[in-house]
């Protein structure tokens, strides 16, 4: 029978980052089990790649304060590009309540040591981006170290280096059962055989609840479809632009290749494993796009290039990280609620610390523990895109 010190279920960006952090910390006997024939077929390969530290809760800000510099130094440290482009995130406020919200967040961001966010007056925004309709804009907040990464490249970088540091990756192998011995983890059964281990990390993305159920854990993580629209080449808006978020309706966009990537959180979407792209979504998004950026009326979209993927939502839109007290040896790295790429480096560090040392200095891990749900200690993150 195979053995491993740690088995990670799921070889997306989160599982790969955990594998890298564990092996970098000296825990070499790590096995990542991925059911697809290639990595990145889950949420990671569908992501918009946005990274930001402009969050509302200190714990999310701290996760970003580890992750963004990590992505900035990725190539230097791992010898592989993360594709980090610090083009920023610009939130456009159209109501006094938006400005109050951004201001309150900014105070928390400053308190955590984030110094790259500034308030912009409407005139400044209009000067920088005359293509935007700003008649209803009351101001905005711009974070200059926010930006974008290439999630696929970062995932491959993490896994390649983890492999060189001792980790093994099984592809085309689905975990089908989790074995217990006297109430604690004893191993996993997979389509490629049984592995004895004392430590299992659930990094199964939108399928996290299914994997947790194998260990008898009822994990509150639900898949939620998100659709993205890449446009055809378009040069009437600068390609140096940040991610721009219209707070009046949640429409946001960023430059991508020669065109733009358009996104909007459709409130009519309901949980489930839906990954088909609905062509009716294009009209909904283009209406909002042209409303904020009049020249976007001229955008061309090929429906065949659009795609859909799954967010992994938790009730308080924060991830669930760390051990499950009821099942010794079972750890979660789940429920990123749309932030799993930007928080993958910090997640790797936190999980590695919690598995190897039982504690971490990076965040107050109790805040993100599975036990917060039973204890009614839910967090509130309103800056979810
Ligand atoms: C359209 C869209 C846009 C997004 N935009 C952003 C963004 O701008 N910024 C950001 O930070 N995040 C964004 N996200 C969210 C982000 O993509 C996810 O949070 C992140 O990719 C989660 O990574 P993961 O490794 O946990 O999950 P995944 O990449 O889904 O990996 C999980 C893996 O587990 C495997 N698996 C599942 N069950 C089993 C099993 N039983 N046995 C073996 N393997 C199994 C799956 O095959 C999968 O490969 C976006 C998501 C979508 C869909």
PDB file of N, CA, C and O and ligand atoms in Angstrom, residues 9-15 33-36 42-44 46-50 173-175 203-207 211 226 228 309-312 336 338-342, ligand 1:
ATOM      1  N   UNK A   9      -6.270  16.609  -1.530  1.00  0.00           N
ATOM      2  CA  UNK A   9      -7.283  16.226  -2.531  1.00  0.00           C
ATOM      3  C   UNK A   9      -7.604  17.460  -3.364  1.00  0.00           C
ATOM      4  O   UNK A   9      -8.197  18.420  -2.869  1.00  0.00           O
ATOM      5  N   UNK A  10      -7.190  17.443  -4.642  1.00  0.00           N
ATOM      6  CA  UNK A  10      -7.433  18.568  -5.539  1.00  0.00           C
ATOM      7  C   UNK A  10      -6.136  19.250  -5.925  1.00  0.00           C
ATOM      8  O   UNK A  10      -5.393  19.711  -5.065  1.00  0.00           O
ATOM      9  N   UNK A  11      -5.876  19.290  -7.233  1.00  0.00           N
ATOM     10  CA  UNK A  11      -4.618  19.882  -7.727  1.00  0.00           C
ATOM     11  C   UNK A  11      -4.839  21.191  -8.447  1.00  0.00           C
ATOM     12  O   UNK A  11      -4.178  21.483  -9.434  1.00  0.00           O
ATOM     13  N   UNK A  12      -5.786  22.024  -7.961  1.00  0.00           N
ATOM     14  CA  UNK A  12      -5.938  23.382  -8.481  1.00  0.00           C
ATOM     15  C   UNK A  12      -4.888  24.290  -7.866  1.00  0.00           C
ATOM     16  O   UNK A  12      -3.902  23.819  -7.287  1.00  0.00           O
ATOM     17  N   UNK A  13      -5.105  25.601  -7.953  1.00  0.00           N
ATOM     18  CA  UNK A  13      -4.084  26.530  -7.453  1.00  0.00           C
ATOM     19  C   UNK A  13      -3.928  26.412  -5.938  1.00  0.00           C
ATOM     20  O   UNK A  13      -2.821  26.563  -5.405  1.00  0.00           O
ATOM     21  N   UNK A  14      -5.014  26.089  -5.239  1.00  0.00           N
ATOM     22  CA  UNK A  14      -4.938  26.006  -3.780  1.00  0.00           C
ATOM     23  C   UNK A  14      -4.149  24.766  -3.353  1.00  0.00           C
ATOM     24  O   UNK A  14      -3.208  24.846  -2.549  1.00  0.00           O
ATOM     25  N   UNK A  15      -4.501  23.594  -3.909  1.00  0.00           N
ATOM     26  CA  UNK A  15      -3.761  22.375  -3.573  1.00  0.00           C
ATOM     27  C   UNK A  15      -2.295  22.502  -3.943  1.00  0.00           C
ATOM     28  O   UNK A  15      -1.405  22.057  -3.202  1.00  0.00           O
ATOM     29  N   UNK A  33      -3.663  14.521  -5.111  1.00  0.00           N
ATOM     30  CA  UNK A  33      -4.492  13.637  -5.951  1.00  0.00           C
ATOM     31  C   UNK A  33      -5.504  14.488  -6.710  1.00  0.00           C
ATOM     32  O   UNK A  33      -6.317  15.197  -6.101  1.00  0.00           O
ATOM     33  N   UNK A  34      -5.410  14.437  -8.029  1.00  0.00           N
ATOM     34  CA  UNK A  34      -6.270  15.243  -8.904  1.00  0.00           C
ATOM     35  C   UNK A  34      -7.052  14.309  -9.826  1.00  0.00           C
ATOM     36  O   UNK A  34      -6.468  13.483 -10.509  1.00  0.00           O
ATOM     37  N   UNK A  35      -8.363  14.464  -9.870  1.00  0.00           N
ATOM     38  CA  UNK A  35      -9.151  13.488 -10.626  1.00  0.00           C
ATOM     39  C   UNK A  35      -9.141  13.742 -12.140  1.00  0.00           C
ATOM     40  O   UNK A  35      -9.425  12.849 -12.925  1.00  0.00           O
ATOM     41  N   UNK A  36      -8.835  14.966 -12.549  1.00  0.00           N
ATOM     42  CA  UNK A  36      -8.792  15.255 -13.988  1.00  0.00           C
ATOM     43  C   UNK A  36      -7.458  14.814 -14.570  1.00  0.00           C
ATOM     44  O   UNK A  36      -6.467  14.660 -13.850  1.00  0.00           O
ATOM     45  N   UNK A  42     -10.731  22.786 -12.957  1.00  0.00           N
ATOM     46  CA  UNK A  42     -11.741  23.285 -12.022  1.00  0.00           C
ATOM     47  C   UNK A  42     -11.833  24.798 -12.120  1.00  0.00           C
ATOM     48  O   UNK A  42     -11.698  25.372 -13.209  1.00  0.00           O
ATOM     49  N   UNK A  43     -12.029  25.456 -10.996  1.00  0.00           N
ATOM     50  CA  UNK A  43     -12.216  26.915 -11.007  1.00  0.00           C
ATOM     51  C   UNK A  43     -10.963  27.664 -11.441  1.00  0.00           C
ATOM     52  O   UNK A  43     -11.058  28.741 -12.035  1.00  0.00           O
ATOM     53  N   UNK A  44      -9.795  27.107 -11.131  1.00  0.00           N
ATOM     54  CA  UNK A  44      -8.557  27.852 -11.391  1.00  0.00           C
ATOM     55  C   UNK A  44      -8.421  28.249 -12.853  1.00  0.00           C
ATOM     56  O   UNK A  44      -8.045  29.373 -13.164  1.00  0.00           O
ATOM     57  N   UNK A  46     -10.693  28.853 -14.881  1.00  0.00           N
ATOM     58  CA  UNK A  46     -11.826  29.681 -15.336  1.00  0.00           C
ATOM     59  C   UNK A  46     -11.752  31.090 -14.759  1.00  0.00           C
ATOM     60  O   UNK A  46     -12.582  31.934 -15.061  1.00  0.00           O
ATOM     61  N   UNK A  47     -10.781  31.332 -13.896  1.00  0.00           N
ATOM     62  CA  UNK A  47     -10.753  32.556 -13.102  1.00  0.00           C
ATOM     63  C   UNK A  47     -10.457  33.804 -13.925  1.00  0.00           C
ATOM     64  O   UNK A  47      -9.845  33.751 -14.981  1.00  0.00           O
ATOM     65  N   UNK A  48     -10.833  34.939 -13.368  1.00  0.00           N
ATOM     66  CA  UNK A  48     -10.539  36.235 -13.986  1.00  0.00           C
ATOM     67  C   UNK A  48      -9.138  36.718 -13.595  1.00  0.00           C
ATOM     68  O   UNK A  48      -8.642  37.695 -14.139  1.00  0.00           O
ATOM     69  N   UNK A  49      -8.546  36.066 -12.599  1.00  0.00           N
ATOM     70  CA  UNK A  49      -7.158  36.366 -12.233  1.00  0.00           C
ATOM     71  C   UNK A  49      -6.953  37.659 -11.475  1.00  0.00           C
ATOM     72  O   UNK A  49      -5.831  38.144 -11.350  1.00  0.00           O
ATOM     73  N   UNK A  50      -8.022  38.226 -10.940  1.00  0.00           N
ATOM     74  CA  UNK A  50      -7.867  39.481 -10.195  1.00  0.00           C
ATOM     75  C   UNK A  50      -7.249  39.246  -8.824  1.00  0.00           C
ATOM     76  O   UNK A  50      -7.573  38.256  -8.159  1.00  0.00           O
ATOM     77  N   UNK A 173      -6.946  10.603 -11.113  1.00  0.00           N
ATOM     78  CA  UNK A 173      -7.177   9.749  -9.937  1.00  0.00           C
ATOM     79  C   UNK A 173      -8.153  10.460  -9.017  1.00  0.00           C
ATOM     80  O   UNK A 173      -7.824  11.516  -8.476  1.00  0.00           O
ATOM     81  N   UNK A 174      -9.348   9.908  -8.879  1.00  0.00           N
ATOM     82  CA  UNK A 174     -10.359  10.548  -8.024  1.00  0.00           C
ATOM     83  C   UNK A 174     -10.374   9.904  -6.654  1.00  0.00           C
ATOM     84  O   UNK A 174     -10.323   8.677  -6.547  1.00  0.00           O
ATOM     85  N   UNK A 175     -10.432  10.716  -5.617  1.00  0.00           N
ATOM     86  CA  UNK A 175     -10.592  10.167  -4.264  1.00  0.00           C
ATOM     87  C   UNK A 175     -12.053   9.767  -4.099  1.00  0.00           C
ATOM     88  O   UNK A 175     -12.959  10.571  -4.318  1.00  0.00           O
ATOM     89  N   UNK A 203      -8.782  20.200  -0.774  1.00  0.00           N
ATOM     90  CA  UNK A 203      -8.552  21.373  -1.633  1.00  0.00           C
ATOM     91  C   UNK A 203      -9.340  21.157  -2.918  1.00  0.00           C
ATOM     92  O   UNK A 203      -8.852  21.399  -4.022  1.00  0.00           O
ATOM     93  N   UNK A 204     -10.597  20.701  -2.751  1.00  0.00           N
ATOM     94  CA  UNK A 204     -11.383  20.265  -3.905  1.00  0.00           C
ATOM     95  C   UNK A 204     -12.266  21.362  -4.499  1.00  0.00           C
ATOM     96  O   UNK A 204     -13.205  21.068  -5.241  1.00  0.00           O
ATOM     97  N   UNK A 205     -11.969  22.623  -4.194  1.00  0.00           N
ATOM     98  CA  UNK A 205     -12.657  23.742  -4.839  1.00  0.00           C
ATOM     99  C   UNK A 205     -14.168  23.652  -4.684  1.00  0.00           C
ATOM    100  O   UNK A 205     -14.684  23.426  -3.579  1.00  0.00           O
ATOM    101  N   UNK A 206     -14.909  23.807  -5.796  1.00  0.00           N
ATOM    102  CA  UNK A 206     -16.375  23.780  -5.702  1.00  0.00           C
ATOM    103  C   UNK A 206     -16.929  22.420  -5.279  1.00  0.00           C
ATOM    104  O   UNK A 206     -18.104  22.324  -4.934  1.00  0.00           O
ATOM    105  N   UNK A 207     -16.101  21.386  -5.319  1.00  0.00           N
ATOM    106  CA  UNK A 207     -16.552  20.032  -4.933  1.00  0.00           C
ATOM    107  C   UNK A 207     -16.175  19.727  -3.475  1.00  0.00           C
ATOM    108  O   UNK A 207     -16.239  18.578  -3.032  1.00  0.00           O
ATOM    109  N   UNK A 211     -16.316  16.129  -0.985  1.00  0.00           N
ATOM    110  CA  UNK A 211     -15.124  15.487  -0.404  1.00  0.00           C
ATOM    111  C   UNK A 211     -15.245  15.456   1.123  1.00  0.00           C
ATOM    112  O   UNK A 211     -14.934  14.442   1.760  1.00  0.00           O
ATOM    113  N   UNK A 226     -20.394  31.413 -12.376  1.00  0.00           N
ATOM    114  CA  UNK A 226     -19.961  32.770 -12.746  1.00  0.00           C
ATOM    115  C   UNK A 226     -19.562  32.737 -14.214  1.00  0.00           C
ATOM    116  O   UNK A 226     -18.841  31.845 -14.646  1.00  0.00           O
ATOM    117  N   UNK A 228     -17.960  34.763 -17.684  1.00  0.00           N
ATOM    118  CA  UNK A 228     -17.055  35.844 -18.114  1.00  0.00           C
ATOM    119  C   UNK A 228     -17.171  36.039 -19.619  1.00  0.00           C
ATOM    120  O   UNK A 228     -17.360  35.074 -20.374  1.00  0.00           O
ATOM    121  N   UNK A 309     -17.684  29.263 -15.036  1.00  0.00           N
ATOM    122  CA  UNK A 309     -17.009  28.406 -14.053  1.00  0.00           C
ATOM    123  C   UNK A 309     -17.764  28.502 -12.739  1.00  0.00           C
ATOM    124  O   UNK A 309     -18.858  29.089 -12.686  1.00  0.00           O
ATOM    125  N   UNK A 310     -17.172  27.945 -11.699  1.00  0.00           N
ATOM    126  CA  UNK A 310     -17.884  27.898 -10.412  1.00  0.00           C
ATOM    127  C   UNK A 310     -17.129  28.633  -9.309  1.00  0.00           C
ATOM    128  O   UNK A 310     -15.928  28.411  -9.116  1.00  0.00           O
ATOM    129  N   UNK A 311     -17.830  29.517  -8.612  1.00  0.00           N
ATOM    130  CA  UNK A 311     -17.353  30.063  -7.341  1.00  0.00           C
ATOM    131  C   UNK A 311     -17.647  28.987  -6.290  1.00  0.00           C
ATOM    132  O   UNK A 311     -18.575  28.176  -6.465  1.00  0.00           O
ATOM    133  N   UNK A 312     -16.935  29.033  -5.181  1.00  0.00           N
ATOM    134  CA  UNK A 312     -17.198  28.094  -4.070  1.00  0.00           C
ATOM    135  C   UNK A 312     -17.600  28.957  -2.881  1.00  0.00           C
ATOM    136  O   UNK A 312     -16.760  29.487  -2.184  1.00  0.00           O
ATOM    137  N   UNK A 336     -13.564  29.779  -0.992  1.00  0.00           N
ATOM    138  CA  UNK A 336     -12.928  31.091  -1.167  1.00  0.00           C
ATOM    139  C   UNK A 336     -13.888  32.166  -1.690  1.00  0.00           C
ATOM    140  O   UNK A 336     -13.525  33.334  -1.760  1.00  0.00           O
ATOM    141  N   UNK A 338     -14.873  33.231  -4.469  1.00  0.00           N
ATOM    142  CA  UNK A 338     -14.424  34.096  -5.558  1.00  0.00           C
ATOM    143  C   UNK A 338     -13.045  34.698  -5.358  1.00  0.00           C
ATOM    144  O   UNK A 338     -12.596  35.512  -6.165  1.00  0.00           O
ATOM    145  N   UNK A 339     -12.324  34.303  -4.291  1.00  0.00           N
ATOM    146  CA  UNK A 339     -11.020  34.903  -4.017  1.00  0.00           C
ATOM    147  C   UNK A 339      -9.903  33.872  -3.896  1.00  0.00           C
ATOM    148  O   UNK A 339      -8.865  34.140  -3.297  1.00  0.00           O
ATOM    149  N   UNK A 340     -10.121  32.697  -4.435  1.00  0.00           N
ATOM    150  CA  UNK A 340      -9.167  31.602  -4.225  1.00  0.00           C
ATOM    151  C   UNK A 340      -7.846  31.775  -4.931  1.00  0.00           C
ATOM    152  O   UNK A 340      -6.818  31.277  -4.452  1.00  0.00           O
ATOM    153  N   UNK A 341      -7.849  32.491  -6.042  1.00  0.00           N
ATOM    154  CA  UNK A 341      -6.571  32.723  -6.724  1.00  0.00           C
ATOM    155  C   UNK A 341      -5.759  33.749  -5.936  1.00  0.00           C
ATOM    156  O   UNK A 341      -4.592  33.526  -5.607  1.00  0.00           O
ATOM    157  N   UNK A 342      -6.424  34.859  -5.594  1.00  0.00           N
ATOM    158  CA  UNK A 342      -5.669  35.910  -4.899  1.00  0.00           C
ATOM    159  C   UNK A 342      -5.219  35.470  -3.515  1.00  0.00           C
ATOM    160  O   UNK A 342      -4.233  35.981  -2.998  1.00  0.00           O
TER     161      UNK A 342
HETATM  162  C1  LIG B   1     -15.496  32.978 -13.610  1.00  0.00           C
HETATM  163  C2  LIG B   1     -14.634  33.000 -12.389  1.00  0.00           C
HETATM  164  C3  LIG B   1     -13.879  34.138 -12.103  1.00  0.00           C
HETATM  165  C4  LIG B   1     -13.067  34.169 -10.968  1.00  0.00           C
HETATM  166  N1  LIG B   1     -12.302  35.273 -10.745  1.00  0.00           N
HETATM  167  C5  LIG B   1     -11.452  35.289  -9.679  1.00  0.00           C
HETATM  168  C6  LIG B   1     -10.581  36.390  -9.482  1.00  0.00           C
HETATM  169  O1  LIG B   1     -10.593  37.358 -10.240  1.00  0.00           O
HETATM  170  N2  LIG B   1      -9.709  36.327  -8.442  1.00  0.00           N
HETATM  171  C7  LIG B   1      -9.687  35.256  -7.569  1.00  0.00           C
HETATM  172  O2  LIG B   1      -8.897  35.272  -6.629  1.00  0.00           O
HETATM  173  N3  LIG B   1     -10.507  34.208  -7.746  1.00  0.00           N
HETATM  174  C8  LIG B   1     -11.384  34.194  -8.761  1.00  0.00           C
HETATM  175  N4  LIG B   1     -12.212  33.128  -8.959  1.00  0.00           N
HETATM  176  C9  LIG B   1     -12.233  32.064  -7.948  1.00  0.00           C
HETATM  177  C10 LIG B   1     -11.045  31.157  -8.105  1.00  0.00           C
HETATM  178  O3  LIG B   1     -10.936  30.737  -9.442  1.00  0.00           O
HETATM  179  C11 LIG B   1     -11.201  29.981  -7.162  1.00  0.00           C
HETATM  180  O4  LIG B   1     -11.466  30.445  -5.846  1.00  0.00           O
HETATM  181  C12 LIG B   1      -9.911  29.143  -7.123  1.00  0.00           C
HETATM  182  O5  LIG B   1      -9.540  28.766  -8.422  1.00  0.00           O
HETATM  183  C13 LIG B   1     -10.104  27.928  -6.250  1.00  0.00           C
HETATM  184  O6  LIG B   1      -8.989  27.096  -6.447  1.00  0.00           O
HETATM  185  P1  LIG B   1      -9.020  25.614  -5.926  1.00  0.00           P
HETATM  186  O7  LIG B   1      -7.691  25.035  -6.197  1.00  0.00           O
HETATM  187  O8  LIG B   1      -9.557  25.588  -4.537  1.00  0.00           O
HETATM  188  O9  LIG B   1     -10.177  24.928  -6.794  1.00  0.00           O
HETATM  189  P2  LIG B   1     -10.106  24.238  -8.248  1.00  0.00           P
HETATM  190  O10 LIG B   1      -9.264  24.978  -9.181  1.00  0.00           O
HETATM  191  O11 LIG B   1     -11.528  24.007  -8.647  1.00  0.00           O
HETATM  192  O12 LIG B   1      -9.381  22.873  -7.948  1.00  0.00           O
HETATM  193  C14 LIG B   1     -10.043  21.844  -7.250  1.00  0.00           C
HETATM  194  C15 LIG B   1      -9.613  20.538  -7.877  1.00  0.00           C
HETATM  195  O13 LIG B   1     -10.111  19.466  -7.108  1.00  0.00           O
HETATM  196  C16 LIG B   1     -10.330  18.381  -7.993  1.00  0.00           C
HETATM  197  N5  LIG B   1     -11.209  17.431  -7.321  1.00  0.00           N
HETATM  198  C17 LIG B   1     -12.475  17.623  -6.905  1.00  0.00           C
HETATM  199  N6  LIG B   1     -12.952  16.503  -6.320  1.00  0.00           N
HETATM  200  C18 LIG B   1     -11.939  15.581  -6.346  1.00  0.00           C
HETATM  201  C19 LIG B   1     -11.814  14.236  -5.896  1.00  0.00           C
HETATM  202  N7  LIG B   1     -12.828  13.587  -5.307  1.00  0.00           N
HETATM  203  N8  LIG B   1     -10.640  13.607  -6.107  1.00  0.00           N
HETATM  204  C20 LIG B   1      -9.585  14.233  -6.709  1.00  0.00           C
HETATM  205  N9  LIG B   1      -9.670  15.520  -7.159  1.00  0.00           N
HETATM  206  C21 LIG B   1     -10.822  16.179  -6.982  1.00  0.00           C
HETATM  207  C22 LIG B   1     -10.964  19.064  -9.189  1.00  0.00           C
HETATM  208  O14 LIG B   1     -10.855  18.277 -10.354  1.00  0.00           O
HETATM  209  C23 LIG B   1     -10.185  20.366  -9.276  1.00  0.00           C
HETATM  210  O15 LIG B   1      -9.119  20.298 -10.204  1.00  0.00           O
HETATM  211  C24 LIG B   1     -13.011  33.044 -10.085  1.00  0.00           C
HETATM  212  C25 LIG B   1     -13.765  31.912 -10.375  1.00  0.00           C
HETATM  213  C26 LIG B   1     -14.561  31.872 -11.517  1.00  0.00           C
HETATM  214  C27 LIG B   1     -15.345  30.646 -11.812  1.00  0.00           C
END
